[in-house]
Tab-separated table of C-alpha atoms in Angstrom:
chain	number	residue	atom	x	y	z
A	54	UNK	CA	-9.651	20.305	25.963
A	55	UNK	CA	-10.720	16.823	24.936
A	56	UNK	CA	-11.204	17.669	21.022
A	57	UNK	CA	-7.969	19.359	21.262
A	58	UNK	CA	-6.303	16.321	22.671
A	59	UNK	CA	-8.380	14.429	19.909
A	60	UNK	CA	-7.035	16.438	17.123
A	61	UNK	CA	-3.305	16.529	17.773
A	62	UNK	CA	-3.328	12.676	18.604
A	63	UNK	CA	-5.100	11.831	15.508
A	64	UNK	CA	-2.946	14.649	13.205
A	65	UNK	CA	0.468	13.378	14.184
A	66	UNK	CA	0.263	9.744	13.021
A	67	UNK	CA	-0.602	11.022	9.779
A	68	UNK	CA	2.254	13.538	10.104
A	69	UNK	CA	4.445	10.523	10.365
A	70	UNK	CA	2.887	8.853	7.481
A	71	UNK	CA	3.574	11.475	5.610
A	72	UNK	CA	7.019	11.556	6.208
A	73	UNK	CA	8.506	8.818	5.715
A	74	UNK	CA	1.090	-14.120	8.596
A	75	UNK	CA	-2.102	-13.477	10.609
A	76	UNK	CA	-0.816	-15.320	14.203
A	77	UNK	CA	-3.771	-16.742	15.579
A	78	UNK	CA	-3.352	-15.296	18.683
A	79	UNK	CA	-1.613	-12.788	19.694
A	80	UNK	CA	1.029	-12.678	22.870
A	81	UNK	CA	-1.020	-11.271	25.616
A	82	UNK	CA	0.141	-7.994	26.911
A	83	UNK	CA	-0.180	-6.283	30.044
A	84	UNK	CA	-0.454	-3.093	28.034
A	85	UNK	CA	-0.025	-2.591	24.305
A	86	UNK	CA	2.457	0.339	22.604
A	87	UNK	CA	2.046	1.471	19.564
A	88	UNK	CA	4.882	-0.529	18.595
A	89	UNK	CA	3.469	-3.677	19.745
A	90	UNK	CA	0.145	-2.944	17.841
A	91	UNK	CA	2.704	-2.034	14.670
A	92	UNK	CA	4.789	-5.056	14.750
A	93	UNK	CA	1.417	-7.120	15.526
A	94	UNK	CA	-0.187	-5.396	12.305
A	95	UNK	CA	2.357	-5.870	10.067
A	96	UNK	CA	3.450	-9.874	10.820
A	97	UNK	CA	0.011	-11.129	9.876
A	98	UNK	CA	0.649	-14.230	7.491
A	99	UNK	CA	-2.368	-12.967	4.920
A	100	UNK	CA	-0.070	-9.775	4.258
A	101	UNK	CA	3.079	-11.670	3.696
A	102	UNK	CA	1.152	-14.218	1.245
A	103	UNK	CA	-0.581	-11.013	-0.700
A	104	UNK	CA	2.482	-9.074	-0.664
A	105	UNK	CA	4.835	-12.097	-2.233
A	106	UNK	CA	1.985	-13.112	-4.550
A	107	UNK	CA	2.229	-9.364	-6.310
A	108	UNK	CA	6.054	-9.900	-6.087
A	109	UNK	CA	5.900	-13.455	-7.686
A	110	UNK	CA	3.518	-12.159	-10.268
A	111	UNK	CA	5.618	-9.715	-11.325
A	112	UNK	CA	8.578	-12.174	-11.583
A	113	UNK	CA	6.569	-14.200	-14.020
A	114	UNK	CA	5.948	-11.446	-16.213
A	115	UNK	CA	9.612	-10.816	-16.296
A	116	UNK	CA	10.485	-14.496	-16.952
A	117	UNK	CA	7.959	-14.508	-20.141
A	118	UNK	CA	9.276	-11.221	-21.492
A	119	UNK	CA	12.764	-12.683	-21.248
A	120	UNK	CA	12.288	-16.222	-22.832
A	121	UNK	CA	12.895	-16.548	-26.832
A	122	UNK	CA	9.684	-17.812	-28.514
A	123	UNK	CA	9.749	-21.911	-29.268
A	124	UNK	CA	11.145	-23.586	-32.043
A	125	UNK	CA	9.062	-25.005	-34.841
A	126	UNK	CA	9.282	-28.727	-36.180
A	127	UNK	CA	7.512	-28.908	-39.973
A	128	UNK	CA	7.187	-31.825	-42.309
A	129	UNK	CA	6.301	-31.893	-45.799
A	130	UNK	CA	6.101	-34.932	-48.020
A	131	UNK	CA	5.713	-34.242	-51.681
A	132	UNK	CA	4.712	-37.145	-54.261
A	133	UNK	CA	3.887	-37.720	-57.654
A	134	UNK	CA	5.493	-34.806	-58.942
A	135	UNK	CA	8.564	-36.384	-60.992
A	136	UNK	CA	6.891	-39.476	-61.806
A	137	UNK	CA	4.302	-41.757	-59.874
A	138	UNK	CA	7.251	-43.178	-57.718
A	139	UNK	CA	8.538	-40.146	-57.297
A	140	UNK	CA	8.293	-38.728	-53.058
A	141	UNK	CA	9.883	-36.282	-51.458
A	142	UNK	CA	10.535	-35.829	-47.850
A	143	UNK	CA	11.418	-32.897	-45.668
A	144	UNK	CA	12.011	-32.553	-41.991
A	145	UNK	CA	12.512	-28.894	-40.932
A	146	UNK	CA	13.432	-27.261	-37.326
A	147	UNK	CA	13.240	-23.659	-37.316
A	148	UNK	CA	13.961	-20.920	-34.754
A	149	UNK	CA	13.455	-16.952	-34.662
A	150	UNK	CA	16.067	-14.907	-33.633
A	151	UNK	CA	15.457	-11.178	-32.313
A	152	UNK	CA	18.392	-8.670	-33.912
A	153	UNK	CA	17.036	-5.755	-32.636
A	154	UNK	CA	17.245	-6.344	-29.117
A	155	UNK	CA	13.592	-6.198	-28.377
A	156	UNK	CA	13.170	-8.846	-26.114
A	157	UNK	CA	16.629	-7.554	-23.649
A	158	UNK	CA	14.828	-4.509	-23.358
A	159	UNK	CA	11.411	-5.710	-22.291
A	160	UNK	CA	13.227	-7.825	-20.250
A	161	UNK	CA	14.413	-5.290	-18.244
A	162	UNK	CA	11.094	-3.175	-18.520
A	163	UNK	CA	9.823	-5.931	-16.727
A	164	UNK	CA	12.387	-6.908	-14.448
A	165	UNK	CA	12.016	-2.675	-13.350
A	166	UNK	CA	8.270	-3.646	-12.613
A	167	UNK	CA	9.073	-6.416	-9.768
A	168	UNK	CA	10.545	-3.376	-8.524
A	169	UNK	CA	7.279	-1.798	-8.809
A	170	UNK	CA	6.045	-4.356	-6.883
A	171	UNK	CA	7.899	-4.428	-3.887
A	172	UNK	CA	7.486	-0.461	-3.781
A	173	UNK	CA	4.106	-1.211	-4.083
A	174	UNK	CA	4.521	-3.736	-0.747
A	175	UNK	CA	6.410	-1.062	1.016
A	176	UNK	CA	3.618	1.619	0.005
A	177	UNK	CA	1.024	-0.775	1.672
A	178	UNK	CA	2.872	-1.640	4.354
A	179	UNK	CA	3.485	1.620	5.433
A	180	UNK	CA	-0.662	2.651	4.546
A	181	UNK	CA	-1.297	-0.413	7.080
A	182	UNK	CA	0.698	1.083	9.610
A	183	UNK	CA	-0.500	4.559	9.700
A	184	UNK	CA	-3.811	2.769	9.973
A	185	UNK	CA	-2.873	0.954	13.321
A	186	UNK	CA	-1.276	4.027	14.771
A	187	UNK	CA	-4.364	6.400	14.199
A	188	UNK	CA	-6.724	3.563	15.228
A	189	UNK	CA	-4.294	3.416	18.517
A	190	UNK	CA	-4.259	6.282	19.455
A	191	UNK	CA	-7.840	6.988	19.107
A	192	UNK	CA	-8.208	3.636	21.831
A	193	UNK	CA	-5.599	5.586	23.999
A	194	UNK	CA	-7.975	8.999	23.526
A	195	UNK	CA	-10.939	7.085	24.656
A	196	UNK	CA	-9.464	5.398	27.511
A	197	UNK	CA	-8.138	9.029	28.751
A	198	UNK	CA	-11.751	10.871	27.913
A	199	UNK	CA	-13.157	7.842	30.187
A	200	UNK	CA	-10.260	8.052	32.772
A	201	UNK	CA	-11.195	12.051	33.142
A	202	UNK	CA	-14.783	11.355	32.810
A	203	UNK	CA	-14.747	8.656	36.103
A	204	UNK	CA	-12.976	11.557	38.353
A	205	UNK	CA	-15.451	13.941	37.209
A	206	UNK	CA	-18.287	11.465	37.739
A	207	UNK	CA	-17.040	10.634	41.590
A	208	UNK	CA	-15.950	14.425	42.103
A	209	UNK	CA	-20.205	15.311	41.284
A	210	UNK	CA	-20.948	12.321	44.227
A	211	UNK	CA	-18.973	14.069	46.820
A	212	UNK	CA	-19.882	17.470	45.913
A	213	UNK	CA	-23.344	16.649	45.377
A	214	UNK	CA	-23.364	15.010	49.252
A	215	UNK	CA	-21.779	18.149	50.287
A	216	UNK	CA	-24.804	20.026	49.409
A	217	UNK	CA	-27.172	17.604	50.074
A	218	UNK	CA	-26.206	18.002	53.677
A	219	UNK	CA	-25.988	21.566	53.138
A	220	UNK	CA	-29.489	21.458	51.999
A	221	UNK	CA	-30.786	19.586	54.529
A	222	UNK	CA	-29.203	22.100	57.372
A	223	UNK	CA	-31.076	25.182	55.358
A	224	UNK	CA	-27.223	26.407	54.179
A	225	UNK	CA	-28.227	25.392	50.315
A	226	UNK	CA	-31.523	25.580	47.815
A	227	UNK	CA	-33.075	22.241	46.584
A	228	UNK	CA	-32.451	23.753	43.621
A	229	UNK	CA	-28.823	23.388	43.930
A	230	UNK	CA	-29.292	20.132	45.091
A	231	UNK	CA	-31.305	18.935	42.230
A	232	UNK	CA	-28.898	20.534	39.642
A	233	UNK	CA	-25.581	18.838	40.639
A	234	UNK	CA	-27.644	15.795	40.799
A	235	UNK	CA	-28.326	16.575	37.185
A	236	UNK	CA	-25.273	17.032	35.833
A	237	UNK	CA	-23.933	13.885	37.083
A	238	UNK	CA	-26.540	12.088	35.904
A	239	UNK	CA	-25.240	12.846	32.415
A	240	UNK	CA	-21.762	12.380	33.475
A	241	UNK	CA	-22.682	9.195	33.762
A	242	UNK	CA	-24.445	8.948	30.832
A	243	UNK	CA	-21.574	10.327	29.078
A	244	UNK	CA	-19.204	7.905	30.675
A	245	UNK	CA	-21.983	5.047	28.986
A	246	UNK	CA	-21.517	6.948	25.391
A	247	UNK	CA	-17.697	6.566	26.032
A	248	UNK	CA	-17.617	3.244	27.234
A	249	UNK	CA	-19.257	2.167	24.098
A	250	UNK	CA	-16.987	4.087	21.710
A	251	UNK	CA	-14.385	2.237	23.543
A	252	UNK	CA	-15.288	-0.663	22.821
A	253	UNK	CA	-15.836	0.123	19.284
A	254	UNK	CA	-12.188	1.434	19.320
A	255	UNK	CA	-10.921	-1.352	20.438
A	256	UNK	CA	-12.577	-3.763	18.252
A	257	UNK	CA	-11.600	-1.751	15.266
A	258	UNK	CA	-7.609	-1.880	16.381
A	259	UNK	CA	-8.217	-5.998	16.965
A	260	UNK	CA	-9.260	-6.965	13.680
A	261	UNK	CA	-5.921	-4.294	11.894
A	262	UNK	CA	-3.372	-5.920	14.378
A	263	UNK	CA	-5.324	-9.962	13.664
A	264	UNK	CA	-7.024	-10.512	16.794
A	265	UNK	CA	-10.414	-9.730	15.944
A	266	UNK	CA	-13.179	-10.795	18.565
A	267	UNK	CA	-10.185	-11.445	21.046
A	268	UNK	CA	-9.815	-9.493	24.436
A	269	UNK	CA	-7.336	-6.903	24.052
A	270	UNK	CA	-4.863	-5.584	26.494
A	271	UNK	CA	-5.556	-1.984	27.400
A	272	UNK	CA	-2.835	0.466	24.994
A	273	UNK	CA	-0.499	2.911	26.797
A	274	UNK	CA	1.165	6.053	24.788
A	275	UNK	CA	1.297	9.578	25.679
A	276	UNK	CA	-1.772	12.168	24.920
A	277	UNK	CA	0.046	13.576	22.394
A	278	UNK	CA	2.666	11.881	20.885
A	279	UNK	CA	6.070	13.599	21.116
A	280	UNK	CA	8.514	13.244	18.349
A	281	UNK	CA	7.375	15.891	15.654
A	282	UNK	CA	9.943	16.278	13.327
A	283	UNK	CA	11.122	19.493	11.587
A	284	UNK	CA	9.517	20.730	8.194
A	285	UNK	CA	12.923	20.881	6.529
A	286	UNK	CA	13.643	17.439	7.790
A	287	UNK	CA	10.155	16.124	6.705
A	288	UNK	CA	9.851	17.238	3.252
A	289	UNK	CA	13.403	15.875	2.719
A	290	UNK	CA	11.326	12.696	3.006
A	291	UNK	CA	9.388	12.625	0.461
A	292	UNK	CA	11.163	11.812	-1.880
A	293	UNK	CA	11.632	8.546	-0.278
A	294	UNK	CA	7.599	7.849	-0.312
A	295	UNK	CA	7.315	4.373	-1.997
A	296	UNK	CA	4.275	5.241	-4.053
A	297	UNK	CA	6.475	8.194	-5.630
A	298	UNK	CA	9.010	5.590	-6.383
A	299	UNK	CA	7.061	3.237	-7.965
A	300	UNK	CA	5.707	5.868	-10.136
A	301	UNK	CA	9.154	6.790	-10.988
A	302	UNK	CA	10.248	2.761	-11.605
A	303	UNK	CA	6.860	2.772	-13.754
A	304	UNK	CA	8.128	5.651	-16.015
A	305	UNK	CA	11.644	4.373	-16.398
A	306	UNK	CA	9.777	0.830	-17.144
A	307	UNK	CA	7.485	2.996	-19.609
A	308	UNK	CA	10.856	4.233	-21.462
A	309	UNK	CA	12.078	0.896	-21.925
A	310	UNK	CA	9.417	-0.654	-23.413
A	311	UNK	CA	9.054	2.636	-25.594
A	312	UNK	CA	12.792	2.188	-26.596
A	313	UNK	CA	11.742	-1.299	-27.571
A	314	UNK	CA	8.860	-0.615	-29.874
A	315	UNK	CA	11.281	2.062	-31.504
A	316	UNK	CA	13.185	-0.684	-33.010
A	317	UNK	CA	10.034	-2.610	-34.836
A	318	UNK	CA	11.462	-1.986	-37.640
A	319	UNK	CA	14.261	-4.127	-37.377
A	320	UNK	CA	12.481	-7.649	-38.199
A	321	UNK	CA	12.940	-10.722	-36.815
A	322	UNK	CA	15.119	-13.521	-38.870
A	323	UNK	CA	13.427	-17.165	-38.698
A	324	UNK	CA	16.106	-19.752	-39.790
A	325	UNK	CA	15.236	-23.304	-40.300
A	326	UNK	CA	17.032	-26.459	-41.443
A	327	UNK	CA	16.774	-30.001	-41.595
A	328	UNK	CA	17.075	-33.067	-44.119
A	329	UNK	CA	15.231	-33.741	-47.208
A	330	UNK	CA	14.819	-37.313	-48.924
A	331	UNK	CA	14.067	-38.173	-51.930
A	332	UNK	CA	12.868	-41.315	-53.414
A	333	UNK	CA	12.538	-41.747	-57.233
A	334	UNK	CA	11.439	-45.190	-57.489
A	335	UNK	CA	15.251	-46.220	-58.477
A	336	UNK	CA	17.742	-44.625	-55.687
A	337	UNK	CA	17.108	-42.384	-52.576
A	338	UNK	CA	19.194	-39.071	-52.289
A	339	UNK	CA	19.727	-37.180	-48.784
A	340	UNK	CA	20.099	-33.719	-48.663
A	341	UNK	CA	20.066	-30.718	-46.555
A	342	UNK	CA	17.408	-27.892	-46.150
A	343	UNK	CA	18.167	-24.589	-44.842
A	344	UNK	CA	15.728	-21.884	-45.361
A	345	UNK	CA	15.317	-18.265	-43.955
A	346	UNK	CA	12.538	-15.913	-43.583
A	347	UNK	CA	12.390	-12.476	-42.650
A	348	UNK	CA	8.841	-10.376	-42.009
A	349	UNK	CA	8.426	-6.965	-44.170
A	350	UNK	CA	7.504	-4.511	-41.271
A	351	UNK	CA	5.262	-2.230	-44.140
A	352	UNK	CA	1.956	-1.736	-42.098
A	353	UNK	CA	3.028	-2.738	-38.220
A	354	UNK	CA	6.387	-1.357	-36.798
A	355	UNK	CA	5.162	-1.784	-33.298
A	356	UNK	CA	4.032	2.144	-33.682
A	357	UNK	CA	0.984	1.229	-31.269
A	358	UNK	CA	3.287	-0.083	-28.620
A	359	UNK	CA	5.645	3.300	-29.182
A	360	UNK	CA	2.796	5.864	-28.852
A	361	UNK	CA	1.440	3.414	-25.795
A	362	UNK	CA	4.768	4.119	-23.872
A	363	UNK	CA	5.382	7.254	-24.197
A	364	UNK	CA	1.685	7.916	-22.971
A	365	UNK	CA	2.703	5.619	-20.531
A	366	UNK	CA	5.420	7.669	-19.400
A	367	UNK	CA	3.916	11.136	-19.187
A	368	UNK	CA	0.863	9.615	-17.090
A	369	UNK	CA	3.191	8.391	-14.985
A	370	UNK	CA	5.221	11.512	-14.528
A	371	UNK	CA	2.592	13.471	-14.424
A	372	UNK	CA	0.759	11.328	-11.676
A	373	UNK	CA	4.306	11.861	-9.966
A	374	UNK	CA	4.221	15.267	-10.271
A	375	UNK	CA	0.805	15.740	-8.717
A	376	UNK	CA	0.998	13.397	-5.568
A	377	UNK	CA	4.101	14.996	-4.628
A	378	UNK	CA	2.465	18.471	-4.684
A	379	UNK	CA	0.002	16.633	-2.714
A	380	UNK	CA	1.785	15.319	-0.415
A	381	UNK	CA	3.910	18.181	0.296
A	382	UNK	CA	0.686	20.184	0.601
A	383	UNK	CA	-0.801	18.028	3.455
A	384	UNK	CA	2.421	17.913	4.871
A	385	UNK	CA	2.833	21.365	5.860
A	386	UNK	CA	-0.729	21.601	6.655
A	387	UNK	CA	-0.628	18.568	9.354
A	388	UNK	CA	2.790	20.518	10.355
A	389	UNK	CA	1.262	23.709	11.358
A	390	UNK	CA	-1.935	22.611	12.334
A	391	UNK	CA	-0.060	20.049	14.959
A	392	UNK	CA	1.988	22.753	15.891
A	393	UNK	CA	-0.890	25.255	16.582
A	394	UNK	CA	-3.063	22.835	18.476
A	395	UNK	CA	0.199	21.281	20.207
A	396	UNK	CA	0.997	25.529	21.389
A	397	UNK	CA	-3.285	25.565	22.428
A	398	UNK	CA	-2.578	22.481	24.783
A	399	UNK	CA	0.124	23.722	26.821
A	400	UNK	CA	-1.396	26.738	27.163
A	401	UNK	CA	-4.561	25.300	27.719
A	402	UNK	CA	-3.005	23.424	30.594
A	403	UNK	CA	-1.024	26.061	32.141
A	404	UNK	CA	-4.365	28.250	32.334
């Protein structure tokens, strides 16, 4: 009965995984829900700082793909050339300008991989909690296998006084006697063995919800958890898994940056201009400078960067393609196998 109990409670949290700033101390329960161990979990102040540092990270990425490369200041001073007297003097500024629309479309790329980011958030988040609802309800298993063991324990002290009198008035063998006195001896060694897992339990939940070493309030839940959705409704969730979307935001970043590196062969135009003295020993003469420069894209037309995102792409696709068969495969699994031991429990109480 117990390792059926075991099974179901420990199935369905990852059943409803599937689907769908550390406080210093934590507010002291009388009991703790699952809820209250969630919501604990999940406000802890070193997940908030990791999960906006990915975000942030992201952003910068997405600020340097955006931002057009930095002018150039160049001066050249030529003398001696018309005469010994003779200088000339040129100041120029010059700026490259992108055409092809390169940089708007990394730009994006990148602004699609903050989204990545926060998927990626939501993916952890939701990894965190499925963590703090199987490590709660394995607590709330131990505290029932020790709540059942206690009654059996003090249910072997009556009976066993029972006989012992029984004994004594010639009614029972010693032998009787000395076997119940047996088997509650290791029904209270067992109650020792599950004591200590208890304890182990508990610890375990303290340090996921940020209270680790702290006393913690005993959980309550039900043995097992109601709520199992239908299969239909389940694997109409899946879609909605945030690793699946951020593999699908990496592939549509993937295309962009391919669609990018399509267009290296468009080059970039550098213009530059500024003024230009001259000094011939006699007068000085002022002019302007404008020059223009444009790359030859013979040997590199960004064909590296094209062939790296379309492989790009497909991996991620194909990564998509496989977790969701996955996923849907452990879905119906956890399903039936909830469903079969949920059927055995019933029936195993009705017996």
């Amino acid at each position: 009965m117990r390792h059926l109990l075991c099974m179901v409670s420990l199935a369905l949290p990852l059943a409803a995984w599937a689907q769908t700033n550390t406080p210093q101390s934590a507010p002291q329960y009388r009991s703790l829900t699952e809820a209250d161990a969630v919501r604990l979990g999940l406000a802890r102040s070193d997940l908030s700082s990791l999960e906006r540092g990915s975000v942030e990270v992201a952003e910068a990425d997405a600020l340097a793909a955006g931002l057009p490369p930095n002018p150039t200041l160049g001066y050249s001073r030529d003398g001696g050339r018309r005469g010994a007297d003779a200088t000339e003097q040129t100041w120029l500024i010059a700026q490259t300008f992108d055409v092809s629309g390169r940089r708007g479309l990394r730009r994006e790329a990148a602004g699609v991989r903050v989204d990545v980011a926060s998927v990626g958030n939501a993916q952890r988040r939701k990894e965190i909690a499925a963590e703090i609802r199987y490590r709660f309800h394995e607590v709330l298993l131990k505290q029932e296998t020790i709540s059942s063991t206690e009654a059996w324990t003090r249910r072997f002290a009556r009976v066993e006084g029972i006989v012992d009198k029984l004994a004594r008035s010639g009614e029972a063998s010693g032998y009787d006697r000395r076997r119940l006195a047996r088997e509650r001896q290791t029904a209270q060694a067992r109650l020792s063995v599950e004591q200590a897992d208890l304890e182990r339990a508990h610890e375990r939940l303290a340090a996921l919800i940020g209270t680790p070493g702290a006393p913690l309030a005993p959980v309550s839940g039900v043995l097992p958890p109601a709520g199992l959705p239908a299969l239909d409704q389940a694997l109409g969730g899946l879609e909605r898994r945030p690793d699946l979307q951020a593999l699908a935001r990496r592939a549509e970043a993937a295309d962009l940056d391919g669609r990018a590196a399509s267009r290296g062969w468009v080059p970039d135009i550098t213009v530059g201009v500024g003024p230009k003295y001259t000094d011939n020993g006699v007068g000085r003469d002022t002019s302007t400078v404008v020059t223009l420069s444009i790359p030859l894209p013979v040997f590199d037309r960004q064909q590296a960067g094209a062939r790296r995102a379309i492989a790009d792409a497909l991996s991620a696709r194909s990564e998509y393609a496989l977790i969701r068969a996955r996923a849907e495969g452990d879905l119906r699994g956890l399903h039936r196998q909830v469903e079969r031991l949920s059927t055995a429990v019933a029936d195993y109480r009705t017996r």
